[in-house]
């Protein structure tokens, strides 16, 4: 049941959300919203001590997620 998923961390939409691909601690309705939230500050929180990090996802960061400067 898609409505049982947590709402998108960026817009609050609760339909058809998916967890952060790195930490599974927050949910998003689209890849676009995940990227926007990453740049808006989730990058610093994702994988930090105390964040929900499933086994095997230590660090939670991928090279392609790094913001290009």
C-alpha positions as a printed Julia matrix, in Angstrom:
69×3 Matrix{Float64}:
  0.0    0.0    0.0
  1.86   3.14  -1.23
 -0.08   5.4    1.15
  1.58   3.58   4.07
  4.99   5.03   3.11
  6.34   8.06   4.96
  5.89  11.4    3.15
  8.5   12.99   0.89
 11.05  14.9    2.99
 10.96  17.78   0.51
  7.31  18.31  -0.44
  5.29  16.17   1.99
  3.66  14.03  -0.72
  2.96  10.58   0.71
  2.05   8.65  -2.43
  4.64   6.36  -4.07
  7.61   7.49  -1.94
 10.93   5.67  -1.73
 13.67   5.83   0.91
 16.96   7.67   0.51
 19.19   5.35  -1.48
 22.06   5.93   0.93
 20.59   5.86   4.45
 16.91   4.81   4.23
 16.18   7.38   6.97
 14.13   9.8    4.85
 11.75   9.25   1.92
 11.22  10.99  -1.42
  8.55  11.06  -4.12
 11.13  11.45  -6.91
 14.84  11.37  -7.7
 14.63  15.11  -8.35
 13.42  15.74  -4.78
 16.09  13.44  -3.36
 18.8   15.4   -5.2
 17.33  18.76  -4.14
 17.1   17.68  -0.48
 20.68  16.33  -0.67
 21.93  19.75  -1.81
 19.75  21.54   0.75
 21.43  19.78   3.67
 20.65  16.06   3.8
 24.21  15.56   2.52
 25.54  16.58   5.94
 23.02  14.48   7.9
 23.09  11.37   5.73
 25.31   8.73   7.28
 26.23  10.85  10.26
 26.39   9.23  13.71
 22.87   8.57  14.93
 21.33   8.42  11.45
 19.47   5.25  10.52
 22.12   3.34   8.6
 21.25  -0.19   7.51
 24.08  -2.71   7.69
 26.18  -2.63   4.55
 25.53   1.05   3.81
 28.25   2.58   5.99
 28.96   6.14   4.99
 25.98   6.18   2.68
 27.71   8.38   0.13
 28.25   7.64  -3.53
 30.59   9.51  -5.81
 27.76  10.44  -8.2
 25.87  12.12  -5.31
 28.63  14.61  -4.64
 27.73  18.14  -5.74
 29.83  19.43  -8.61
 31.55  22.69  -7.75
